[in-house]
Short mmCIF file of C-alpha atoms in Angstrom, two decimals:
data_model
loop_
_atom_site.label_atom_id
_atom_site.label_comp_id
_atom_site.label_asym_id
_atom_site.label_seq_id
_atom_site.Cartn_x
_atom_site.Cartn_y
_atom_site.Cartn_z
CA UNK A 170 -10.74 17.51 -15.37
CA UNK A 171 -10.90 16.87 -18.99
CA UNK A 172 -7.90 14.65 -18.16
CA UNK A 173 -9.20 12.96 -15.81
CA UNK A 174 -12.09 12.14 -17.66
CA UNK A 175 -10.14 10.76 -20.81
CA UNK A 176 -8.40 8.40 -18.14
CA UNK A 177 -11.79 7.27 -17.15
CA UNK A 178 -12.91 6.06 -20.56
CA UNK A 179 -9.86 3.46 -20.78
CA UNK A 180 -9.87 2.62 -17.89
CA UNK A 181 -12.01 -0.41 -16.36
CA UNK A 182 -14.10 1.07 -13.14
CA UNK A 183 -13.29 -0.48 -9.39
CA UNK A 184 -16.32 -1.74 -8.84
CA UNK A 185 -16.31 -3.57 -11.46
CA UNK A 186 -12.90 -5.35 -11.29
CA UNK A 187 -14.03 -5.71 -7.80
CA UNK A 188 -16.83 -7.92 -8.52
CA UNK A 189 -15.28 -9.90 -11.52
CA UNK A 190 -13.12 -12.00 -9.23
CA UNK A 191 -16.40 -13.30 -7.33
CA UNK A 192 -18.27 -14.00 -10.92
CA UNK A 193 -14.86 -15.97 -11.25
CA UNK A 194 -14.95 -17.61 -7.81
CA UNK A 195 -18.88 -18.62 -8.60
CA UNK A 196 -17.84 -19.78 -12.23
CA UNK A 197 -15.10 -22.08 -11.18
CA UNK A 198 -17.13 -23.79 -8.58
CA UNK A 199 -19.89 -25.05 -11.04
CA UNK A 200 -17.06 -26.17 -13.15
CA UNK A 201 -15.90 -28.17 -10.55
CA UNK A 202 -19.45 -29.65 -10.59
CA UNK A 203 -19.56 -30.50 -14.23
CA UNK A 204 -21.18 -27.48 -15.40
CA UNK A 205 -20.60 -26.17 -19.14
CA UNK A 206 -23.15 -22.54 -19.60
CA UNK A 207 -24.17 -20.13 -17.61
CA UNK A 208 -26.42 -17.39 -17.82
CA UNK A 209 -25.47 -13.53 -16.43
CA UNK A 210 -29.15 -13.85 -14.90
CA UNK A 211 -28.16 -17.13 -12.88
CA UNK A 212 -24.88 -15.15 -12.01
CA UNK A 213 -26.98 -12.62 -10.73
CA UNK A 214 -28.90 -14.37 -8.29
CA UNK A 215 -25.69 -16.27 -6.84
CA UNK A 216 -23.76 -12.99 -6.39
CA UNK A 217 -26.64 -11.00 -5.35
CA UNK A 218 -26.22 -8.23 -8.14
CA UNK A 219 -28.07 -6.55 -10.98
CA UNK A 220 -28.24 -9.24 -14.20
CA UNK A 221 -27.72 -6.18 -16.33
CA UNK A 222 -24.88 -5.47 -14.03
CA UNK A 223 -23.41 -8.69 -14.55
CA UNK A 224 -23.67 -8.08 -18.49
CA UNK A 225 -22.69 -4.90 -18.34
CA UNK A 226 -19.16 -6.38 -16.15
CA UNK A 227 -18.63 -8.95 -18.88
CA UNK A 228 -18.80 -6.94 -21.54
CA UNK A 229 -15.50 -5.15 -20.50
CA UNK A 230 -14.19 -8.63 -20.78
CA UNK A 231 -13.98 -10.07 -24.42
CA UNK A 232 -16.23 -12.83 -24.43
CA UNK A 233 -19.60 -12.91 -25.48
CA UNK A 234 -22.31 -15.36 -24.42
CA UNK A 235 -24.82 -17.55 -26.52
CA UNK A 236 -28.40 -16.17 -26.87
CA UNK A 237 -30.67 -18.74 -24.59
CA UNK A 238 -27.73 -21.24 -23.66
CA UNK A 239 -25.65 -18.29 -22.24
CA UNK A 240 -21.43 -17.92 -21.36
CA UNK A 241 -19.21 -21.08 -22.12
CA UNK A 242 -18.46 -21.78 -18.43
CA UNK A 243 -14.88 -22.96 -19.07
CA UNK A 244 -14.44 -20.50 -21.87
CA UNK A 245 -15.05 -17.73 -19.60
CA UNK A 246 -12.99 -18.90 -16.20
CA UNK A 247 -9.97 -18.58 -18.94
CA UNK A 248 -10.72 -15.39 -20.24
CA UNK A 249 -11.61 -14.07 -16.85
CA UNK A 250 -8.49 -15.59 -14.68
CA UNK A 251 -6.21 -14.09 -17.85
CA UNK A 252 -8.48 -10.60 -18.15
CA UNK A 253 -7.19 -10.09 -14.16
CA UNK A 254 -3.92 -10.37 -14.14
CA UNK A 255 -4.35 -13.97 -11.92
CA UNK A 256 -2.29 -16.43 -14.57
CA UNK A 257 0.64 -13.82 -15.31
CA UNK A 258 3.10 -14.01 -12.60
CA UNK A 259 3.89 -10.50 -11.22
CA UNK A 260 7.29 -10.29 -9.78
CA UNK A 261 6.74 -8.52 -5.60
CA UNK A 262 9.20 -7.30 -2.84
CA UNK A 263 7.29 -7.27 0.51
CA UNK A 264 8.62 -4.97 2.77
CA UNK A 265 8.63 -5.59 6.37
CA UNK A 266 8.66 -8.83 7.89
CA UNK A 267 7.06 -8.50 11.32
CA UNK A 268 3.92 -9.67 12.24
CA UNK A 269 1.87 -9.50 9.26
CA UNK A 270 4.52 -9.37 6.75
CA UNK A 271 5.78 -12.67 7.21
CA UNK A 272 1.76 -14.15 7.60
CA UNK A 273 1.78 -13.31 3.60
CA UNK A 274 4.83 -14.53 3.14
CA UNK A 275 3.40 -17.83 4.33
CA UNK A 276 0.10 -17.04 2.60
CA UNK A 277 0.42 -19.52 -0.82
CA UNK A 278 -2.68 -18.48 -1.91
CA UNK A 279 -1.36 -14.96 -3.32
CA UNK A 280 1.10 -16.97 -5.86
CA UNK A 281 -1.63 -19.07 -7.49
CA UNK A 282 -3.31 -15.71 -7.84
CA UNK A 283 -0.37 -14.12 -9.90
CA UNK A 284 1.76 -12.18 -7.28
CA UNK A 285 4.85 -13.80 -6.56
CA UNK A 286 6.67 -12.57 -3.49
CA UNK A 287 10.30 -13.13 -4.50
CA UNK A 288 12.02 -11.66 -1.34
CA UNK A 289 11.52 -9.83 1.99
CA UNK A 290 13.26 -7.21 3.53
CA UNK A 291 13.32 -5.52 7.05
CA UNK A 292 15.90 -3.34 8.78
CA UNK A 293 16.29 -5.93 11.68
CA UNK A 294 19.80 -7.52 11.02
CA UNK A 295 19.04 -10.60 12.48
CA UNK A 296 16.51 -11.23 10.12
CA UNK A 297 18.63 -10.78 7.33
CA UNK A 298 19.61 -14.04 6.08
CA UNK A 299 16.63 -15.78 6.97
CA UNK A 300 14.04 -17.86 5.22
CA UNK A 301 10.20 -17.59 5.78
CA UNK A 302 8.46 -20.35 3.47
CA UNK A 303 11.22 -20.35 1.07
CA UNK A 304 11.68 -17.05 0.20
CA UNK A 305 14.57 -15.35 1.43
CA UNK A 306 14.36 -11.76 3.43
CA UNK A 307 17.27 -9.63 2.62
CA UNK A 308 18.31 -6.19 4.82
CA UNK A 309 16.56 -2.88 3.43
CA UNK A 310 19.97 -1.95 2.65
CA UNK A 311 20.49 -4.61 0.05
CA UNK A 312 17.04 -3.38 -2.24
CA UNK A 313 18.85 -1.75 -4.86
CA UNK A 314 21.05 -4.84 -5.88
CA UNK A 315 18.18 -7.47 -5.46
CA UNK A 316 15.92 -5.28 -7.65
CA UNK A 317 18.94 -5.14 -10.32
CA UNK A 318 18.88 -9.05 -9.66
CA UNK A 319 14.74 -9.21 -9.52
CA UNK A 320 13.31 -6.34 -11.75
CA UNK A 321 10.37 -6.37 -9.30
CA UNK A 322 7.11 -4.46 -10.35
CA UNK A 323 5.33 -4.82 -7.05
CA UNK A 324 6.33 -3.76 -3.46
CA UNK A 325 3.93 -4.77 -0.44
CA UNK A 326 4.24 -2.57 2.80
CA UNK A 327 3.55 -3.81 6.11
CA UNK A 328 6.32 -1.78 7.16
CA UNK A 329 5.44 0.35 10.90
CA UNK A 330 2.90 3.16 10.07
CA UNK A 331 5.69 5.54 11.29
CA UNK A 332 7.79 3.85 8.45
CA UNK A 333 5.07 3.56 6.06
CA UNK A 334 6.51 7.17 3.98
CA UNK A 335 10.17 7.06 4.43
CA UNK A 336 9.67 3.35 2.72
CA UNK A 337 7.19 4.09 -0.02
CA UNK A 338 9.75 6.72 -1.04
CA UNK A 339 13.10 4.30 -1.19
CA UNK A 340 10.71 1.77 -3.03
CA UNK A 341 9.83 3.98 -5.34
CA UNK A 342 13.43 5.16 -5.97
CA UNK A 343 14.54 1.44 -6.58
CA UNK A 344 12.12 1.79 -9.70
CA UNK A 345 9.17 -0.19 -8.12
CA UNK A 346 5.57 0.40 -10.00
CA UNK A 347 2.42 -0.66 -7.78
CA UNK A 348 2.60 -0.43 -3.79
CA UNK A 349 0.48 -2.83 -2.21
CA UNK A 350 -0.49 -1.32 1.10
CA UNK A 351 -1.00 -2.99 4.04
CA UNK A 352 -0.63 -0.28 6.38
CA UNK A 353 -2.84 1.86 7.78
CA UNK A 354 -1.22 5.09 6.78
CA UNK A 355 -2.22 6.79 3.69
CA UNK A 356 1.03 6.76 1.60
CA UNK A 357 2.21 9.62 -1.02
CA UNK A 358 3.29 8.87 -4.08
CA UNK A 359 3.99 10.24 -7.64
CA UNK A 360 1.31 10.29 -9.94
CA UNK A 361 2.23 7.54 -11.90
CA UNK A 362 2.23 5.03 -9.00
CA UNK A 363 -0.12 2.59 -8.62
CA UNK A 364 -1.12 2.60 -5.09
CA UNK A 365 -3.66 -0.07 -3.85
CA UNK A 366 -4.72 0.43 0.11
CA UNK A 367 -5.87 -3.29 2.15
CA UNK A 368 -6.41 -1.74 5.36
CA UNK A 369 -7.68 -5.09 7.36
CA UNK A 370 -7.98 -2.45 10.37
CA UNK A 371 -10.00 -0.56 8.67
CA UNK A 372 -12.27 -3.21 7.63
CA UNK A 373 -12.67 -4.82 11.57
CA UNK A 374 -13.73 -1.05 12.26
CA UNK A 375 -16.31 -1.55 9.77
CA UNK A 376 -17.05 -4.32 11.38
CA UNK A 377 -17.15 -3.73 14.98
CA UNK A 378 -19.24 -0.46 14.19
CA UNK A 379 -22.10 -3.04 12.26
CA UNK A 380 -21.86 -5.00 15.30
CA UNK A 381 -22.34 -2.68 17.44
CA UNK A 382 -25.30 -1.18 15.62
CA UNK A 383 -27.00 -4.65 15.81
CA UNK A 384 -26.60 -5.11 19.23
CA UNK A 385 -28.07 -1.80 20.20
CA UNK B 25 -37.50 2.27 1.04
CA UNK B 26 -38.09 4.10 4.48
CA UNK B 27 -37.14 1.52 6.68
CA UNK B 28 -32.84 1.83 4.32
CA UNK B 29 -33.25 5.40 4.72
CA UNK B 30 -33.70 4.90 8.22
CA UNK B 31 -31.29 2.54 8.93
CA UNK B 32 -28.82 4.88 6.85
CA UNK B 33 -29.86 8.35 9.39
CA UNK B 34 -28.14 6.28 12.25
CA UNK B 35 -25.51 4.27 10.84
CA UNK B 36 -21.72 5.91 10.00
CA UNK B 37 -21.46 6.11 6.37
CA UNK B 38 -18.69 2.93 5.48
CA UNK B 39 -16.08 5.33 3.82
CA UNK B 40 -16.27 7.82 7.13
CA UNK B 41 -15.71 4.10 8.65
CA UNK B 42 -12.38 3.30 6.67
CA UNK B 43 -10.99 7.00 6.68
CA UNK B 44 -10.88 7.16 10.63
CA UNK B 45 -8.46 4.58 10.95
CA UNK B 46 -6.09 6.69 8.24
CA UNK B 47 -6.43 9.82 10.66
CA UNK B 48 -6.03 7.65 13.57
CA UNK B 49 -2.51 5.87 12.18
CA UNK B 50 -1.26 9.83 11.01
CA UNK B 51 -2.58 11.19 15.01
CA UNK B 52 -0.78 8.46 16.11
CA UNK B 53 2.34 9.46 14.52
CA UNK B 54 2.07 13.49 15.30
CA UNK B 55 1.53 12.24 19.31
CA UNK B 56 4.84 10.11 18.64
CA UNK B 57 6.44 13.02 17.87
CA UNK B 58 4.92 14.96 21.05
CA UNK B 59 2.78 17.44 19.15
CA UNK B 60 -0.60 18.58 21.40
CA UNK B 61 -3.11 19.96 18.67
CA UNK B 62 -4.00 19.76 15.20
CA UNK B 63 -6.36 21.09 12.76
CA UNK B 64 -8.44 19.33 10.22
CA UNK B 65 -6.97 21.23 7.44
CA UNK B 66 -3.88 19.82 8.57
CA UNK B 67 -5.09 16.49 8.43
CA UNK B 68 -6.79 16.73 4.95
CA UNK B 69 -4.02 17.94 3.58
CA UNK B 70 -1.61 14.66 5.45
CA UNK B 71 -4.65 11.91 4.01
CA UNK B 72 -5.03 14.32 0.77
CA UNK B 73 -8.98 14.33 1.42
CA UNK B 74 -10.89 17.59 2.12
CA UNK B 75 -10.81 19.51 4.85
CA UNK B 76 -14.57 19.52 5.15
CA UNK B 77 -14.67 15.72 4.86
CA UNK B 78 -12.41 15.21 7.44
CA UNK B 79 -14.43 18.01 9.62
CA UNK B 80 -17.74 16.01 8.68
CA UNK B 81 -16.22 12.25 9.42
CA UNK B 82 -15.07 13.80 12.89
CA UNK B 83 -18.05 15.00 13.55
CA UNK B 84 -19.57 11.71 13.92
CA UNK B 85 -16.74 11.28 16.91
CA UNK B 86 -17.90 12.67 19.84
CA UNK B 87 -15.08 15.32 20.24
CA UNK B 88 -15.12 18.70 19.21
CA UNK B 89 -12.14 21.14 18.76
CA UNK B 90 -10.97 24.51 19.67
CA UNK B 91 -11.21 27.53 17.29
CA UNK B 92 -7.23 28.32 15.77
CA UNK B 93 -5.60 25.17 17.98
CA UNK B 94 -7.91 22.60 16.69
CA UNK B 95 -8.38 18.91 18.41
CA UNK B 96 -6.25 17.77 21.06
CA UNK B 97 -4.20 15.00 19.46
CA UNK B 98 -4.15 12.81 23.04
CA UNK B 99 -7.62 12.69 23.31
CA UNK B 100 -8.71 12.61 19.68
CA UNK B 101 -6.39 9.58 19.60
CA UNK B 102 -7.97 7.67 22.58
CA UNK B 103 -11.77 8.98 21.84
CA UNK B 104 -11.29 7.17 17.89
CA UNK B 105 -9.44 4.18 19.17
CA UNK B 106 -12.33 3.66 21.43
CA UNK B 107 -15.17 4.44 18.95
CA UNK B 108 -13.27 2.17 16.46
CA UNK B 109 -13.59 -0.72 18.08
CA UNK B 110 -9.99 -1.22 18.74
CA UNK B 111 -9.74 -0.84 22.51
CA UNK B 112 -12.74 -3.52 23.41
CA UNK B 113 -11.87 -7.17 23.01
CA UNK B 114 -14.12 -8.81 19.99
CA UNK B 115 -13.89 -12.74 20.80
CA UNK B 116 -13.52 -14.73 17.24
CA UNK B 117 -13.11 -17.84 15.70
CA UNK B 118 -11.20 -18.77 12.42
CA UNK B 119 -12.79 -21.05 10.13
CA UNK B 120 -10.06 -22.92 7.85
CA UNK B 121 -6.47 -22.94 8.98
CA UNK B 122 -4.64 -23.64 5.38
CA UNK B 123 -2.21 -21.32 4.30
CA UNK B 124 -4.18 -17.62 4.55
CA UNK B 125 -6.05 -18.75 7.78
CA UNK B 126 -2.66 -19.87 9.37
CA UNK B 127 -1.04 -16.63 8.30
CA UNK B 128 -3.80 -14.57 9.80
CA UNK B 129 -3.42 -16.90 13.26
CA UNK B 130 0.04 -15.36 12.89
CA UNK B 131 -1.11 -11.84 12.69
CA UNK B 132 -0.85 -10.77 16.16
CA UNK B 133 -1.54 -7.20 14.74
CA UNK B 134 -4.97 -7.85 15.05
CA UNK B 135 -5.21 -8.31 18.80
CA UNK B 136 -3.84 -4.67 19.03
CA UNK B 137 -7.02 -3.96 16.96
CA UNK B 138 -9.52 -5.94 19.08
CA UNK B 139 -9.80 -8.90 17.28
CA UNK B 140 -8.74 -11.43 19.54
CA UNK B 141 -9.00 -14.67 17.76
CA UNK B 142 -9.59 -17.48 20.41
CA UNK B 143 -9.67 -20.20 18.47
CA UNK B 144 -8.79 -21.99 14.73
CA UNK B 145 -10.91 -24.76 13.41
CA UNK B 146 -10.43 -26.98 10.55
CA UNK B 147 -11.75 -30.54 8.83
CA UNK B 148 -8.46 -31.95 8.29
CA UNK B 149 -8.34 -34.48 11.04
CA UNK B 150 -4.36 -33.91 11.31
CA UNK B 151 -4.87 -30.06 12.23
CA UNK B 152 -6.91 -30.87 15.45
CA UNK B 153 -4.87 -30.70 18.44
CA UNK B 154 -2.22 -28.36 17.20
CA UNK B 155 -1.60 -24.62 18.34
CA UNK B 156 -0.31 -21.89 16.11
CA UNK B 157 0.96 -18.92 17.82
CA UNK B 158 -0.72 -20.24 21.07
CA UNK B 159 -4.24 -20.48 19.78
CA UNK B 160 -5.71 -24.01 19.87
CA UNK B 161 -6.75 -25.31 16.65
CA UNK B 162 -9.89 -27.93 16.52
CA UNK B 163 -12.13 -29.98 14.45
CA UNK B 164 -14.64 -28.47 12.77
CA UNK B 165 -17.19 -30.93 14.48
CA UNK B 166 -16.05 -29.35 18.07
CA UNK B 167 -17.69 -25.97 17.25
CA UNK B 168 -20.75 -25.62 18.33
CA UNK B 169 -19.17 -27.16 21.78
CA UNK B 170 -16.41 -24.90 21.73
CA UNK B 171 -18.75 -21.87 20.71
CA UNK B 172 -20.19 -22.75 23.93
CA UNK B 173 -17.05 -22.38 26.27
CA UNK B 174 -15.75 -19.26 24.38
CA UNK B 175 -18.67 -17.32 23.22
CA UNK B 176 -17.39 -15.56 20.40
CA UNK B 177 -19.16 -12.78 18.12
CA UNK B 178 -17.02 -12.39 15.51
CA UNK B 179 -16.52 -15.71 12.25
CA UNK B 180 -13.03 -15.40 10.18
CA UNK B 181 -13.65 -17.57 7.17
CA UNK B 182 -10.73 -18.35 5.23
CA UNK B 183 -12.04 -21.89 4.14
CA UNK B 184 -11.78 -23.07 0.08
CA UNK B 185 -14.82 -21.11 -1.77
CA UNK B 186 -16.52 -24.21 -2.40
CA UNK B 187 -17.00 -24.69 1.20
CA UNK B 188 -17.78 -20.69 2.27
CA UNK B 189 -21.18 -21.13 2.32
CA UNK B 190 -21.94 -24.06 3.63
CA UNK B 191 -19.34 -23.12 6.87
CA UNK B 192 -21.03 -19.67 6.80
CA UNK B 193 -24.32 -21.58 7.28
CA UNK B 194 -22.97 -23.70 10.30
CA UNK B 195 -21.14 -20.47 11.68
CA UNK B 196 -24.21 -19.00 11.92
CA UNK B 197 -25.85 -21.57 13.37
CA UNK B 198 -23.96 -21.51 16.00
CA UNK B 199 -24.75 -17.70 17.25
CA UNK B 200 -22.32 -16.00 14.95
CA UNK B 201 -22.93 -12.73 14.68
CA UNK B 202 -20.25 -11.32 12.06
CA UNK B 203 -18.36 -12.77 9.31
CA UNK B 204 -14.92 -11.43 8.36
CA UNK B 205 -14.85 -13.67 5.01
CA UNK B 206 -11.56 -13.56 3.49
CA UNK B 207 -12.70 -15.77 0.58
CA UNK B 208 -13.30 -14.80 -3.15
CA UNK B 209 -16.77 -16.46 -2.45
CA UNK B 210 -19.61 -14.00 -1.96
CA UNK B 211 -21.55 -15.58 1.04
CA UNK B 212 -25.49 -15.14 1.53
CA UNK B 213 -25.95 -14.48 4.97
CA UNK B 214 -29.50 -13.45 7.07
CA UNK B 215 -29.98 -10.07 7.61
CA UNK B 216 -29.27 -9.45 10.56
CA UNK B 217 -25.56 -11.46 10.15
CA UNK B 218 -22.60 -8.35 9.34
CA UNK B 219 -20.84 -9.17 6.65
CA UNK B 220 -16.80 -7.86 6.09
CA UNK B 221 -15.32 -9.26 2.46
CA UNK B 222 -11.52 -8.29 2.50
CA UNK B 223 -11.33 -10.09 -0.81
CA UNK B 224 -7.56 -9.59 -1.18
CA UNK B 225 -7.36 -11.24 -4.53
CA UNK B 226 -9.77 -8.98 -5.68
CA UNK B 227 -7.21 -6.16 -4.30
CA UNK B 228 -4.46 -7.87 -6.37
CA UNK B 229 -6.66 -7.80 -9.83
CA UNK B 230 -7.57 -3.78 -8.99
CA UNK B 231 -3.87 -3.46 -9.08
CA UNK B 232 -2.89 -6.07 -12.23
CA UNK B 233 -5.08 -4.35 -13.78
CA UNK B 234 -3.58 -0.24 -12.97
CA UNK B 235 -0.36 -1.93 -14.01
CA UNK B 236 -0.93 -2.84 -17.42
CA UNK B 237 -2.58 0.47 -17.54
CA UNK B 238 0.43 2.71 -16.96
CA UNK B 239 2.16 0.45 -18.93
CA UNK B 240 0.66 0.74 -21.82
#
């Protein structure tokens, strides 16, 4: 407990890192329109939040803004697209190219946002050798020597649920530090593993069940 | 303040929402491997949430199970599949097809869940007329005609941000009733409109950020 709560203090709450990247989307688009300062209050309003939650967001983030005049617009877009990770490029392994594994693979979007997905691999041998938007997919076999070649940090799974475990473990092996999971099973791992769950199934239940609601 | 509470009495709780799908994928497994029954405690300990939680999310599924053999993994399987969402066909349209809304095109995953995406549209003049993965892509000016022949419920908006709301406008417009927005933007909608942000970038900063932590 008393652990757990030391870990707390350092460390920057979800919610929180959550919301920065939509202060960031909001910030670069007024930039774009010739902008220069920006108040948390006007922040507020566009992201439909709290102003003193806004301030109280920022403040993890060093940067301070300018009684009356308020945040340096560009100023801030740097410190924020730095402060999450988004200009570093973080060196992935995505593992399992089927359906939705080789959509992200296609998906440019994630590079410009600091993941770079340097190879894929499946157990299918006929998709060994293969390229999906210029980045080679390997066999599962052949992870050990491409991360000696690589160093990869991150490993995305959209592997088979029934996979999902047996996967997350070899991954881990190979010396891999975040998971990235796109699957809908709940995935065990060592404590010091960083696991973060996108379960787009789980979110279309969300939404199906709000849907429903309305229409009843 | 009465009329949220109210709302709240009748709606499932959103994490209930995204656990299901975790018991579903592990039920889905244990059937795989021709097992009959299982208990909660067996699932909270699988997901590594409470039993009591797991007991309380079920019990918003109408399904109950037997003292000592627990729930019938057949029919716990099709009853949550069916309450999900994921058995019924929800009819949608993708807004944007650059690279993350021609990825998700790709996706035929999310058919299996019930999403059936019918059609793609786009402003890029070039894009109109094409087909990925057999679903017709148009102009953005053809939607409130095509809305017409298709009917669809559900919005997928992977356009730039500085177009998400205005296109979330127009969507709704046009008799949308739920918006899957995939975009860092955070849209203002009407309330009656369901909103679903799977802000995937904001996923990838959550994790940046865990990273650094561990190593540091």
């Amino acid at each position: 407990m008393a652990n757990d709560e030391l870990k707390q203090a350092w460390k920057i709450p979800e919610p929180t890192l959550r919301r920065l990247p939509w202060y960031l989307a909001f910030l670069k688009l007024m930039k774009g329109k010739g902008e220069t300062f920006v108040s948390s209050t006007q922040i507020a309003k566009e992201i439909n939040v709290d102003p003193s939650q806004v301030a109280k967001d920022l403040s993890f983030v060093n940067i301070s803004g300018k009684t009356r005049v308020g945040y340096d617009i560009c100023a801030l877009v740097d410190v924020l697209e730095d402060f999450l990770g988004f200009t570093a490029q973080h060196k992935a392994f995505l593992f399992g190219v089927g359906s939705l594994g080789a959509a992200l693979l296609q998906d440019t979007g994630l590079n410009q946002y600091g993941l770079e997905i340097v190879a894929g691999f499946d157990v299918r041998k006929e998709l060994a050798g293969t390229v999906v938007n210029g980045i080679p997919v390997f066999h599962l076999d052949d992870f050990p020597a491409k991360q000696k070649e690589f160093g990869a940090t991150i490993g995305v799974i959209t592997v088979p649920v029934d996979k999902a475990q047996e996967v997350t473990e070899q991954i881990i092996a190979g010396g891999i530090k975040a998971l990235w999971n796109f699957t809908p099973f709940r995935i065990r791992v060592p404590e010091h593993i960083v696991v973060q769950n996108t379960s787009m199934y789980a979110h279309l239940a969300v939404m199906f069940n709000r849907l429903n609601s309305i229409n009843h």
